[in-house]
Coordinates of C-alpha atoms and ligand atoms in Angstrom, one line a residue:
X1 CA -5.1 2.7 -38.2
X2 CA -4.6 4.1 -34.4
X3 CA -7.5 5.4 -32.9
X4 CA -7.3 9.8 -32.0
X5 CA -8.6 10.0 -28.4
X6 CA -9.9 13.9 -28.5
X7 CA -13.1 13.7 -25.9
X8 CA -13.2 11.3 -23.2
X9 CA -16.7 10.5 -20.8
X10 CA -15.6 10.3 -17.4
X11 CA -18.4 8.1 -15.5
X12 CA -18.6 8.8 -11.7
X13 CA -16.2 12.0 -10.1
X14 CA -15.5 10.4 -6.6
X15 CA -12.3 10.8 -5.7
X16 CA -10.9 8.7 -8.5
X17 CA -12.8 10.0 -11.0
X18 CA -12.8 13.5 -10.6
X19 CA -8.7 12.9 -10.5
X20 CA -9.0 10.9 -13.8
X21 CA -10.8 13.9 -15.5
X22 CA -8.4 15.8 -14.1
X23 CA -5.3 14.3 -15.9
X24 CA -7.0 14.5 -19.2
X25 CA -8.1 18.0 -18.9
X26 CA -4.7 18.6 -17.7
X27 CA -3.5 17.0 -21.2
X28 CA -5.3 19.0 -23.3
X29 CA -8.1 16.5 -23.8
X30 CA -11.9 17.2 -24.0
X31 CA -13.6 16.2 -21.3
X32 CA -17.3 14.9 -20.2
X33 CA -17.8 14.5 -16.9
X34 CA -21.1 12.5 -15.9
X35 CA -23.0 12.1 -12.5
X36 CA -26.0 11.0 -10.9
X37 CA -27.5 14.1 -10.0
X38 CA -26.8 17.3 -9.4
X39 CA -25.2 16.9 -6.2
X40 CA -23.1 14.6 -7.1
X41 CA -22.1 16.7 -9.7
X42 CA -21.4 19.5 -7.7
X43 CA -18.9 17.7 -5.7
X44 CA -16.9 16.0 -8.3
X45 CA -16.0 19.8 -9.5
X46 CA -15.6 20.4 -6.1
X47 CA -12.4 17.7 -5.9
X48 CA -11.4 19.3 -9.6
X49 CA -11.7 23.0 -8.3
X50 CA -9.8 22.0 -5.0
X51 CA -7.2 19.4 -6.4
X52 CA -6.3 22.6 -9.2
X53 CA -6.7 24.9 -6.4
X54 CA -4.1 23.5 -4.8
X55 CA -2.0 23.2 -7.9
X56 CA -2.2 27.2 -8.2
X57 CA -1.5 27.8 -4.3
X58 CA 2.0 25.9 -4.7
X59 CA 3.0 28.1 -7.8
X60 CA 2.5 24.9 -10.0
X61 CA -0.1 26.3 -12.2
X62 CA -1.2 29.4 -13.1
X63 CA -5.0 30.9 -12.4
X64 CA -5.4 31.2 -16.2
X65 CA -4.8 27.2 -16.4
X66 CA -6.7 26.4 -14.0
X67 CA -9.6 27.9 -15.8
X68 CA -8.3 26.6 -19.2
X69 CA -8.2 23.2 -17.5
X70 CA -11.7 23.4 -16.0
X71 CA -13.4 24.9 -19.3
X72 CA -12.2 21.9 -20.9
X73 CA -14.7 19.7 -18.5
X74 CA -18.2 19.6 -19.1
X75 CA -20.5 18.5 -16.3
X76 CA -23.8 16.7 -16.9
X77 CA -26.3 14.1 -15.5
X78 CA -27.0 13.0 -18.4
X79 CA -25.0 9.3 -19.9
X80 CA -26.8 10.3 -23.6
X81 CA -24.2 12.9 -23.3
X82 CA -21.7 10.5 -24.0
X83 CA -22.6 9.8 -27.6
X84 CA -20.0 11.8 -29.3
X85 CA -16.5 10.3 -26.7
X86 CA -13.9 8.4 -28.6
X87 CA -13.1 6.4 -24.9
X88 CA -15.5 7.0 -21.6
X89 CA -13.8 5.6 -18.6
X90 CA -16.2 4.5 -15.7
X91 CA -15.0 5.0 -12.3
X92 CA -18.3 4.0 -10.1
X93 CA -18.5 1.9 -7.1
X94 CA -16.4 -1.8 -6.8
X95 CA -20.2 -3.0 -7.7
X96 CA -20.6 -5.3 -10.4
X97 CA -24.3 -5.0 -10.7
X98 CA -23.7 -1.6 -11.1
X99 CA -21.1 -1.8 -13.5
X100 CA -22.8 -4.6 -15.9
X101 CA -25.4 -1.6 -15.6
X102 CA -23.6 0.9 -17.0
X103 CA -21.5 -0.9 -19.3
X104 CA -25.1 -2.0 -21.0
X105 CA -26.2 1.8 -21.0
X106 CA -22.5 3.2 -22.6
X107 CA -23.0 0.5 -25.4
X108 CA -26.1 1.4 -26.3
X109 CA -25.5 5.6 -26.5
X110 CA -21.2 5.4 -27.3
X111 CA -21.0 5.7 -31.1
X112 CA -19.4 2.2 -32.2
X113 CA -15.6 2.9 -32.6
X114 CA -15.9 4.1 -28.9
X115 CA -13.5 2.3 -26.4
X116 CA -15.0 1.9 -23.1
X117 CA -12.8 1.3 -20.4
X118 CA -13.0 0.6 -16.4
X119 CA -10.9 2.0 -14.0
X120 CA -12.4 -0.9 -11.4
X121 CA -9.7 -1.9 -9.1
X122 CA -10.3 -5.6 -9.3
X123 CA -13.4 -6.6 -10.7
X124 CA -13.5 -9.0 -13.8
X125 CA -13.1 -7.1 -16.7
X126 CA -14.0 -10.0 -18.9
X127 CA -17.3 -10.0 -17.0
X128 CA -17.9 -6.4 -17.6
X129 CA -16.6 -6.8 -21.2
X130 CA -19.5 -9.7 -21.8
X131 CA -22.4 -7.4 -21.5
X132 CA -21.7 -4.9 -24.0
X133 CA -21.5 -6.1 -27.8
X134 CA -18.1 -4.9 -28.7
X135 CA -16.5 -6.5 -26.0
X136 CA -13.2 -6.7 -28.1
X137 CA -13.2 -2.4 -27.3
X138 CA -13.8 -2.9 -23.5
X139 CA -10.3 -2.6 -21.7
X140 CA -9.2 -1.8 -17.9
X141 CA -7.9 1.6 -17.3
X142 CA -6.5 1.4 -13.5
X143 CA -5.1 4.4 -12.0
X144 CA -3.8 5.1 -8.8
X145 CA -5.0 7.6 -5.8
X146 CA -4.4 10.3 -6.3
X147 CA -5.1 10.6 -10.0
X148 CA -3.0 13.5 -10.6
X149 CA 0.1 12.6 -8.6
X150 CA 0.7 8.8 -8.9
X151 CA 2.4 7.6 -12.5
X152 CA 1.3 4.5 -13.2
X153 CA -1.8 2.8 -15.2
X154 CA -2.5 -0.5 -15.3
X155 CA -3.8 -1.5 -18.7
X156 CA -6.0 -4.5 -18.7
X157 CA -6.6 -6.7 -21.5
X158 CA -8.8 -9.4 -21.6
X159 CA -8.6 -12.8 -23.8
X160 CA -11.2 -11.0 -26.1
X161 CA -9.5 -7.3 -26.2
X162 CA -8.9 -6.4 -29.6
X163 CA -5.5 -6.7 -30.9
X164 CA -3.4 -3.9 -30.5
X165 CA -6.1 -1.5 -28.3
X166 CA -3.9 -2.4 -25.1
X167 CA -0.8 -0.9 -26.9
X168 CA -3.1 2.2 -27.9
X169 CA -4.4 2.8 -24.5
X170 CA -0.8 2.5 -23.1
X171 CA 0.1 5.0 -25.9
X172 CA -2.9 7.4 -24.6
X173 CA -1.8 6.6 -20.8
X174 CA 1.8 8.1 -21.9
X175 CA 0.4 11.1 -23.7
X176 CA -1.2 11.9 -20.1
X177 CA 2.4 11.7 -18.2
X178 CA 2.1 7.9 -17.2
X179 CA 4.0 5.1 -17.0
X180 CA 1.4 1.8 -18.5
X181 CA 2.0 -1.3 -17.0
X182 CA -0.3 -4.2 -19.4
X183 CA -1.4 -6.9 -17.6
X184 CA -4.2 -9.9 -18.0
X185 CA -7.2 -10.1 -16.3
X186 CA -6.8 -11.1 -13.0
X187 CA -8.2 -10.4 -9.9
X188 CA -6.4 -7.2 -8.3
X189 CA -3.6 -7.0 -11.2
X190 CA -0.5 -6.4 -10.2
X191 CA -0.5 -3.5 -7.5
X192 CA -4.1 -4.3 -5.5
X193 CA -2.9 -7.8 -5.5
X194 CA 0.2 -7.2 -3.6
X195 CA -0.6 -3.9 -2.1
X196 CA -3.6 -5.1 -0.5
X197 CA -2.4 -8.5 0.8
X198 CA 0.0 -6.6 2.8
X199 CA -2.2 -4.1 3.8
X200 CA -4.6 -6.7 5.4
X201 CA -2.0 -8.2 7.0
X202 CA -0.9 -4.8 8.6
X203 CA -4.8 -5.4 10.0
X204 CA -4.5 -9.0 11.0
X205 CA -1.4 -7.6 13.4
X206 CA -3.0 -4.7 14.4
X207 CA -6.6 -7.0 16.2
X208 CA -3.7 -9.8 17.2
X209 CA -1.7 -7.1 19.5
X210 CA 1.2 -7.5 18.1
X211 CA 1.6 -3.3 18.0
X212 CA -0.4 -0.3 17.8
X213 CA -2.1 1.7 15.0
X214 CA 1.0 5.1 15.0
X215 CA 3.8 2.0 15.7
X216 CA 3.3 -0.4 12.6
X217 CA 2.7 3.4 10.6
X218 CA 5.9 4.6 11.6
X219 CA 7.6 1.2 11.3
X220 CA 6.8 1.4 7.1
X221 CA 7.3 4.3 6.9
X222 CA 10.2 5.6 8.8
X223 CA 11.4 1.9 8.5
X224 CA 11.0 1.4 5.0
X225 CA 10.9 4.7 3.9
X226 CA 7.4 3.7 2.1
X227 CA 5.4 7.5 1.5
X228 CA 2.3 5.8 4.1
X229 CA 2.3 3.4 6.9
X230 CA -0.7 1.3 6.1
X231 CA -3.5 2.3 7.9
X232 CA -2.7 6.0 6.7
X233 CA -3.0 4.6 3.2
X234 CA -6.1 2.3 4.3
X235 CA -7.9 5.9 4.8
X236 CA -6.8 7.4 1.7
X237 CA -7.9 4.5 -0.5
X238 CA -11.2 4.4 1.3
X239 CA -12.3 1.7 3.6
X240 CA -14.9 0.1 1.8
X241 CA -12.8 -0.1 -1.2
X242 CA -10.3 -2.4 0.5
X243 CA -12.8 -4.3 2.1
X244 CA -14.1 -4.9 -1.3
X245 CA -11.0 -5.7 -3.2
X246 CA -9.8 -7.7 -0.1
X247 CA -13.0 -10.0 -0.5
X248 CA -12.6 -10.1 -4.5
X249 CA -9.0 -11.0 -3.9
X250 CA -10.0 -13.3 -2.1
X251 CA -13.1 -15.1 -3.8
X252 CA -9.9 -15.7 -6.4
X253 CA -7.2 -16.7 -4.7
X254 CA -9.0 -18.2 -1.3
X255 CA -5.7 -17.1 -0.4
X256 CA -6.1 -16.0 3.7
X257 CA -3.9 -13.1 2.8
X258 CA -6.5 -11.3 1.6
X259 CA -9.5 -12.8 3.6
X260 CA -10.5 -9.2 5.0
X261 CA -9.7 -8.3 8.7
X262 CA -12.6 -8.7 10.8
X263 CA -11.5 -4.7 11.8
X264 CA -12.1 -3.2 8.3
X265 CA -15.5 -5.1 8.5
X266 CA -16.8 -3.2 11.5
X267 CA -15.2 -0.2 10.7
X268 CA -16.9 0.1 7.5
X269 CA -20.2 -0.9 8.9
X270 CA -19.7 1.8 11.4
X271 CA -19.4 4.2 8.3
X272 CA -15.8 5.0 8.8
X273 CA -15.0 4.6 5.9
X274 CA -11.3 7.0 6.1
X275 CA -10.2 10.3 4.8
X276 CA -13.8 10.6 3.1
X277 CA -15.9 10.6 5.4
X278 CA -14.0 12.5 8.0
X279 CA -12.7 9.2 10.2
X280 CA -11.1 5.5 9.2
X281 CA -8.0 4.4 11.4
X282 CA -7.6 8.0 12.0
X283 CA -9.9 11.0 12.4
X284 CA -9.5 13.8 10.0
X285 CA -11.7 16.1 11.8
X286 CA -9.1 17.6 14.2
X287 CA -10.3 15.5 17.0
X288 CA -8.1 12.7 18.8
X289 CA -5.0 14.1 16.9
X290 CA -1.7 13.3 18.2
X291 CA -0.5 15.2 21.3
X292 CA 2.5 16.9 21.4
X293 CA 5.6 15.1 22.0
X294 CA 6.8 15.3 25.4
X295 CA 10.6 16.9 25.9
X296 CA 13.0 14.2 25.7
X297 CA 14.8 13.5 29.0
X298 CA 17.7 10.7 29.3
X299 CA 16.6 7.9 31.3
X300 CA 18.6 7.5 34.6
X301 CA 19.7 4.3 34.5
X302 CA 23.4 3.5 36.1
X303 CA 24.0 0.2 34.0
X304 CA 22.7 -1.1 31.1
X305 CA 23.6 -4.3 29.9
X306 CA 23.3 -5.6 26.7
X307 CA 22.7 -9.2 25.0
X308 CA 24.3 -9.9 21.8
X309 CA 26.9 -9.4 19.5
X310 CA 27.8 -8.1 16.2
X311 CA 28.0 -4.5 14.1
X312 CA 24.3 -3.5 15.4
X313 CA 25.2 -4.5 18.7
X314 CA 28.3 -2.6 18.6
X315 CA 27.2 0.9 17.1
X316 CA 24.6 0.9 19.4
X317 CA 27.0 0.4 22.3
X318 CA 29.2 2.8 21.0
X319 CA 26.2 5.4 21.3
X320 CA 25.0 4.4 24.6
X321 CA 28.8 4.9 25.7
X322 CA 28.5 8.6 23.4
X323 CA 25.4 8.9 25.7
X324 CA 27.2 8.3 28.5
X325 CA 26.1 5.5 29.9
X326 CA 27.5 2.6 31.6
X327 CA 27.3 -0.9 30.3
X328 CA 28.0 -4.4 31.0
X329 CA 28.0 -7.3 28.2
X330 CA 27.0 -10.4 27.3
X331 CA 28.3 -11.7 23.9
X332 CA 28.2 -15.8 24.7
X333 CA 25.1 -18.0 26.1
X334 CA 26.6 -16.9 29.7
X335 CA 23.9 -14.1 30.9
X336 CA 25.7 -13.5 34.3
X337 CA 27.7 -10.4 33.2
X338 CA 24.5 -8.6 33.0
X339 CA 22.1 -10.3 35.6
X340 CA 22.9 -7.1 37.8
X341 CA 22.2 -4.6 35.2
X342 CA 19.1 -2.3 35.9
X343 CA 18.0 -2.4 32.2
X344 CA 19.1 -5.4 29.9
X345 CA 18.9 -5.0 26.2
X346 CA 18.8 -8.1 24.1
X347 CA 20.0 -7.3 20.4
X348 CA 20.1 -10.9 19.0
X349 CA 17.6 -13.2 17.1
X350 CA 17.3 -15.3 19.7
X351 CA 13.3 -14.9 21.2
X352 CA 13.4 -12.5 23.8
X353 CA 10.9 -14.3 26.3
X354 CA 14.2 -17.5 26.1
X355 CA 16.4 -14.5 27.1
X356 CA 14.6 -13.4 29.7
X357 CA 13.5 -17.0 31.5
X358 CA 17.2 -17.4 32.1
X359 CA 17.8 -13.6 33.9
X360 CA 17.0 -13.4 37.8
X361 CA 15.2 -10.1 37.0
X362 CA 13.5 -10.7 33.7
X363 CA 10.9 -8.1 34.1
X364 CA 13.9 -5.7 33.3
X365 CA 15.1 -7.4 29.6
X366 CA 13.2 -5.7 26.7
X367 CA 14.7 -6.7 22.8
X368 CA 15.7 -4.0 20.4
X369 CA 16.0 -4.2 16.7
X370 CA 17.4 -1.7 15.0
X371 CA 15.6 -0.9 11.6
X372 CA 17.5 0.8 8.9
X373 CA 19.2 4.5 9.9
X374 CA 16.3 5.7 12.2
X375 CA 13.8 2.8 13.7
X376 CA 14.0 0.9 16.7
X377 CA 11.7 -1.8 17.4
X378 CA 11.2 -2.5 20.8
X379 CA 10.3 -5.3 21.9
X380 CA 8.3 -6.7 25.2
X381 CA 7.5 -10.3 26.4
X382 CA 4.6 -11.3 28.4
X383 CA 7.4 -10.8 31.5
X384 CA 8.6 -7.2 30.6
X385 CA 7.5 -4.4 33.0
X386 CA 5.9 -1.5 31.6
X387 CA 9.0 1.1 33.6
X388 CA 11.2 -1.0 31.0
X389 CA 10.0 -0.7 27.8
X390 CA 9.3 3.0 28.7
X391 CA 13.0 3.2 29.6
X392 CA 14.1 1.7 26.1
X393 CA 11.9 4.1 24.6
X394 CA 13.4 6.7 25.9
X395 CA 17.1 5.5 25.4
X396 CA 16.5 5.2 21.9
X397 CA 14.8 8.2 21.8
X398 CA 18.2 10.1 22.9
X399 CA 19.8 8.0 20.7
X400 CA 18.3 9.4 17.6
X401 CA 15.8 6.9 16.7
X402 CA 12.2 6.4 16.7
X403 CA 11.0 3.3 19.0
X404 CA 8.2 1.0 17.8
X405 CA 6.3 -0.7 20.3
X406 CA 6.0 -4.5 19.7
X407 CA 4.8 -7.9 21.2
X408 CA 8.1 -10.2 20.8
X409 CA 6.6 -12.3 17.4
X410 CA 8.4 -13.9 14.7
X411 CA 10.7 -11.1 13.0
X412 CA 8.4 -8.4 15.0
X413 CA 6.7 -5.9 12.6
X414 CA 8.6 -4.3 9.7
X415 CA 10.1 -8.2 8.5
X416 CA 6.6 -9.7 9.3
X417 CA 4.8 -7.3 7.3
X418 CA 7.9 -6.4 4.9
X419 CA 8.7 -10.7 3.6
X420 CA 5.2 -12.2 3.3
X421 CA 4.5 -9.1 0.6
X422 CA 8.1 -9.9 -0.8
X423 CA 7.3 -13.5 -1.3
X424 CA 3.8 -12.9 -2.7
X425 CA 5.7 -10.6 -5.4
X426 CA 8.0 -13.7 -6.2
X427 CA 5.1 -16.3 -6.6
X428 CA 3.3 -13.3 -8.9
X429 CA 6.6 -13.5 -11.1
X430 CA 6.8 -17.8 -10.7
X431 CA 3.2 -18.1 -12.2
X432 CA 3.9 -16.0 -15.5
X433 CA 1.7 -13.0 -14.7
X434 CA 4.4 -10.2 -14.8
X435 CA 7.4 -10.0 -15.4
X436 CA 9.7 -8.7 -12.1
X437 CA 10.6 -5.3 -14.1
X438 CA 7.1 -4.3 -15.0
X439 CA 6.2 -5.8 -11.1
X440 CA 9.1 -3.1 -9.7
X441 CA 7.6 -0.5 -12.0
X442 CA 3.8 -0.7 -10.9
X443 CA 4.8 -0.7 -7.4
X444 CA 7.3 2.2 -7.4
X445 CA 5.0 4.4 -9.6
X446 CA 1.4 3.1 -8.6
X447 CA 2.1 2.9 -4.8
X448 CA 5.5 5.8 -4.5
X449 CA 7.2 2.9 -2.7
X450 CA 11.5 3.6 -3.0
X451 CA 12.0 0.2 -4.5
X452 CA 9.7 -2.6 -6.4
X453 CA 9.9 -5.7 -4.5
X454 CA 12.5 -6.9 -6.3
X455 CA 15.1 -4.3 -6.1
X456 CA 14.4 -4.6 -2.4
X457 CA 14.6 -8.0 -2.3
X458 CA 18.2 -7.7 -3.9
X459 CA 19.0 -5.0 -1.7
X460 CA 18.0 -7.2 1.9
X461 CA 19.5 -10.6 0.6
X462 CA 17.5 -13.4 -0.7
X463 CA 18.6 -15.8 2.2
X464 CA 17.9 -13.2 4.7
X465 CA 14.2 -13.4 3.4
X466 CA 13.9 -16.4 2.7
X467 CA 14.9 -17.5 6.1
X468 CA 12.7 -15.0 8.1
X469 CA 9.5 -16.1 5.5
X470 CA 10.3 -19.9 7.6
X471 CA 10.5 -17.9 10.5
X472 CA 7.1 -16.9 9.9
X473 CA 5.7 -19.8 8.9
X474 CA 7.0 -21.6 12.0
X475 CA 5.3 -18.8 14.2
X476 CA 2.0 -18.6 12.4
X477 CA 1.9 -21.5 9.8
X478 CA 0.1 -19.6 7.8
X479 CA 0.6 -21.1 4.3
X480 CA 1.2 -18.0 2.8
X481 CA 4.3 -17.2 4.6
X482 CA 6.2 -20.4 3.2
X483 CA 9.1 -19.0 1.2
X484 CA 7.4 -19.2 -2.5
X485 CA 9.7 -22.5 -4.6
X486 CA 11.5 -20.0 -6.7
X487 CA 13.0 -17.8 -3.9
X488 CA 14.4 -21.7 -2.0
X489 CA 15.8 -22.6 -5.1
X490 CA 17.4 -19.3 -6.2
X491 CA 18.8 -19.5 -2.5
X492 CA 20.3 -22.8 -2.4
X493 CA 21.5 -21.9 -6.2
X494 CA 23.2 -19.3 -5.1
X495 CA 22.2 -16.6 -7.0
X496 CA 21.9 -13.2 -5.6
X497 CA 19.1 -11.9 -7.7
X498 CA 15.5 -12.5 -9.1
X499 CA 15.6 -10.1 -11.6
X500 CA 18.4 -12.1 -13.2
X501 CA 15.4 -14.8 -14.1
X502 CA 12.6 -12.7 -14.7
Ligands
CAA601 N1 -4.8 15.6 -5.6 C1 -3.9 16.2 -6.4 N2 -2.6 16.4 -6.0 C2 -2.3 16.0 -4.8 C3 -3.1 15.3 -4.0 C4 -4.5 15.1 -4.4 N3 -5.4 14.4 -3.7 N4 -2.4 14.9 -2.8 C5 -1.2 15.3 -3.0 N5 -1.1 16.0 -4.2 C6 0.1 16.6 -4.7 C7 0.5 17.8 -4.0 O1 -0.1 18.9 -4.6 C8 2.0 17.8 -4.1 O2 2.3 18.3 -5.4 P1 3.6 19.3 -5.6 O3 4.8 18.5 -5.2 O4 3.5 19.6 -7.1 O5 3.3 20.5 -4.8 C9 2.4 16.3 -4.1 O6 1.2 15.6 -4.5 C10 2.9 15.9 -2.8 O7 1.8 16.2 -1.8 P2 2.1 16.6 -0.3 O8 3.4 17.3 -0.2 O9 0.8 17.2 0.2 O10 2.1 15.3 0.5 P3 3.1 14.1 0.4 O11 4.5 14.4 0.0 O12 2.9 13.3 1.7 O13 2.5 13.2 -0.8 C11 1.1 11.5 -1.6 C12 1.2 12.7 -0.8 C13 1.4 11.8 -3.0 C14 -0.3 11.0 -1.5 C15 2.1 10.4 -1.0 O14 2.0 10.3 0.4 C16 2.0 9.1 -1.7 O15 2.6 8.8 -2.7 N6 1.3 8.1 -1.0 C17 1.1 6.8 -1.5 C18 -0.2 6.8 -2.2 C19 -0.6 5.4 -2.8 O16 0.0 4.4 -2.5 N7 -1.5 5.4 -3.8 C20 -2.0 4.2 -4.4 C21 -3.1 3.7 -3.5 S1 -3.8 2.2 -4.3 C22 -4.9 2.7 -5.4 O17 -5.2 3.8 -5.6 C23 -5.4 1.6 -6.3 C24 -6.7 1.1 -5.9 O18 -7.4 0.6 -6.8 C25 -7.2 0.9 -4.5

């Protein structure tokens, strides 16, 4: 017989929590909301008045729902309160001291047909499971930042969940709006385990140099078209939760991917912990923000000569020209037609420090790669002058396009940063934990990304990734970025698409 959920415990109303309540009150559910104390308290219906709040400002929900939603929440301090709940969700600190705790505490009060589920990001649920006696009814219940906005939930089921419970919960899941997404236990499931290797790796090139904190930001997501660059989404998830998810990731997989960045270390012992606490990669306190863009000028350059051939060469010739601006050049290994130019532009794949060792002037040679409809990554070597890069900026500024600043690396920052996360999505589909639809689906719906990373594999070309992955290897060798067996072979197969074996 399925189980009625009617009254849900919510444990802990932190950000995640108080947005977990949220949705169920927003489904008509009973609610039980429990804190510590009473400050606690007071702030978890703090994020619920706000988060509705905000609902009613935009016209999306009346003032009388609001207060229907809110009287469906009771607040207390007290877990006993949690006797009557058909399924309490925990949503406490990444702690598993903490959780073992609770978990021991919800057994003893939660009537016995209670389901008691974790929302834990990637802590063992098996582990949390073992110290309750009904750990057939204990389940992972992951949803995604904010609560109320992002579709997906991750349904975990251990190797002693209770047959058929995951299908319930992803029944319940739908009855709130969502999208489920069942999954075995394993460390980070299927969105932390991807989303967070890359967004360590945004940090690993952030302390190398390779390009600043707004540049690799813009690069996803004006690049990408990705709803964050990462170190926005670094603050929203809350510094010391990636830190810790990064290090449980990593106990699994030893895997150096997700061995945290030294920066997230000493930014979360400095207590930056991001949006929450007022400062992470950014500062949310109105300090330090952004000035105001300067009025574009065009650069005055007489002759700009360009390296390279091909359709991106050629549109962006045909806008220089547009622009008007004179240019000079070079489509073969012959350099001389632009040696005179007072701004050379290399738009090839050749290195752009081999490019410039062969010019007379190579201070004046920056690279450019264009990215999508409305990036530019531009690219200095240890040679390039600072007036040039400043003058590519601004070129491409008049151009139409946002410039990202980068150090010239194997396939620069959106490829480094875009491949290694594709490839880690292939080896999650080669070892049998997910398939590559329910993979595309947790990504798009638990992260708002435009594409899973298969549908944006298919869309780039699986020897265009494959080929940059050896790029990368051959620049950092870095295990990780070796193109994962399955990608090679579907390559030298020919076939154009993953999704046609998974
Ligand atoms: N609470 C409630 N609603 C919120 C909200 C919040 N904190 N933040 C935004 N919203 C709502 C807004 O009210 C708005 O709704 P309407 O369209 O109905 O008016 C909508 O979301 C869009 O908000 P905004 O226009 O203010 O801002 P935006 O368009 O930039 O969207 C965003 C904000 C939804 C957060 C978007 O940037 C996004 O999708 N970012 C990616 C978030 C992400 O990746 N989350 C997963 C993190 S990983 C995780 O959580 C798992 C883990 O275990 C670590």
């Amino acid at each position: 017989m399925m189980r009625t959920f009617d009254t849900v415990g919510v444990v802990g109303l932190g950000t995640m929590g108080a947005g977990i309540a949220e949705v169920f009150a927003r489904s008509g559910l009973r609610v039980i909301g429990v804190e510590t104390d009473e400050n606690a308290l007071a702030r978890g219906r703090g994020h619920l008045e706000n988060s509705t709040g905000r609902a009613v400002a935009r016209g999306r929900m009346t003032a009388e729902q609001q207060r229907e939603i809110l009287d469906r929440i009771v607040f207390t301090t007290s877990r006993e309160d949690l006797a009557d709940a058909d399924l309490v969700v925990e949503a406490i600190p990444e702690i598993m001291e903490f959780k073992r705790g609770l978990f021991a505490d919800l057994d003893r009060i939660c009537k016995p047909s209670a389901v008691l589920a974790t929302n834990t990001s990637s802590l063992s649920v098996t582990a949390i499971a073992a110290t309750t006696s009904r750990p057939g009814q204990v389940i992972g219940m992951h949803f995604f930042n904010p609560a109320p906005v992002m579709r997906l939930v991750e349904v975990i089921e251990t190797v002693v969940t209770e047959e058929g419970l995951a299908a319930e919960i992803a029944e319940l899941a739908r009855r709130l709006g969502k999208t489920p997404v069942v999954a075995g236990d394993r460390a980070g499931f299927v969105v932390n385990r991807l989303l967070l290797g890359y967004l360590n790796h945004a940090c690993h090139l952030l302390q190398s140099g390779l390009a600043g904190r707004d540049d690799i930001d813009t690069a996803m997501k004006q690049g990408v078209g990705l709803p964050m660059g990462p170190f926005t989404l670094l603050d929203l998830i809350g510094l010391d939760t990636s830190y810790k998810v990064c290090e449980v990731l990593f106990g699994e997989s030893r895997d150096r991917r997700h061995a945290p960045a030294p920066i997230l270390r000493e930014l979360v012992t400095a207590g930056l912990l991001g949006r929450k606490t007022g400062r992470g990669f950014y500062s949310y306190t109105g300090e330090g923000t952004a000035p105001a863009p300067e009025a574009l000028s065009k650069p005055a350059i007489s002759l700009v000569g360009i390296v390279g051939g091909g359709p991106a060469a050629a549109s962006f010739v045909s806008g220089l020209d547009t622009a008007g601006f004179k240019v000079v050049i070079a489509e073969a290994p012959d350099l001389g037609p632009v040696a005179g130019a007072d701004l050379v532009i290399a738009l090839s794949d050749t290195p752009v420090i081999e490019l410039a060792v062969r010019l007379p002037r190579p201070e004046r040679l920056v690279g450019l790669h264009l990215v999508g409809e409305s990036v530019a990554e531009v690219v200095s070597t240890v040679l390039t002058s600072d007036e040039a890069v400043t003058a590519v900026c601004d070129l491409v500024t008049v151009l139409g396009r946002t410039p990202v600043r980068c150090a010239d690396r194997a396939e620069l920052v959106v490829n480094a940063l875009l491949y290694p996360y594709l490839n880690d999505a292939v080896r999650m589909l080669e070892c049998g934990y997910a398939s590559a639809a329910d993979i595309d689906a947790a990504m798009r719906l638990g992260c708002g990304y435009p594409a899973g990373p298969f549908e944006m594999l298919d869309g780039i070309g699986l020897e265009k990734v494959r080929d940059g992955l050896r790029a990368l290897y051959a620049e950092y060798r870095d295990p990780a970025f070796a193109p994962a067996p399955l990608l090679d072979q579907l390559v030298t197969a020919g076939v154009p698409s993953v999704r046609s074996v998974g």
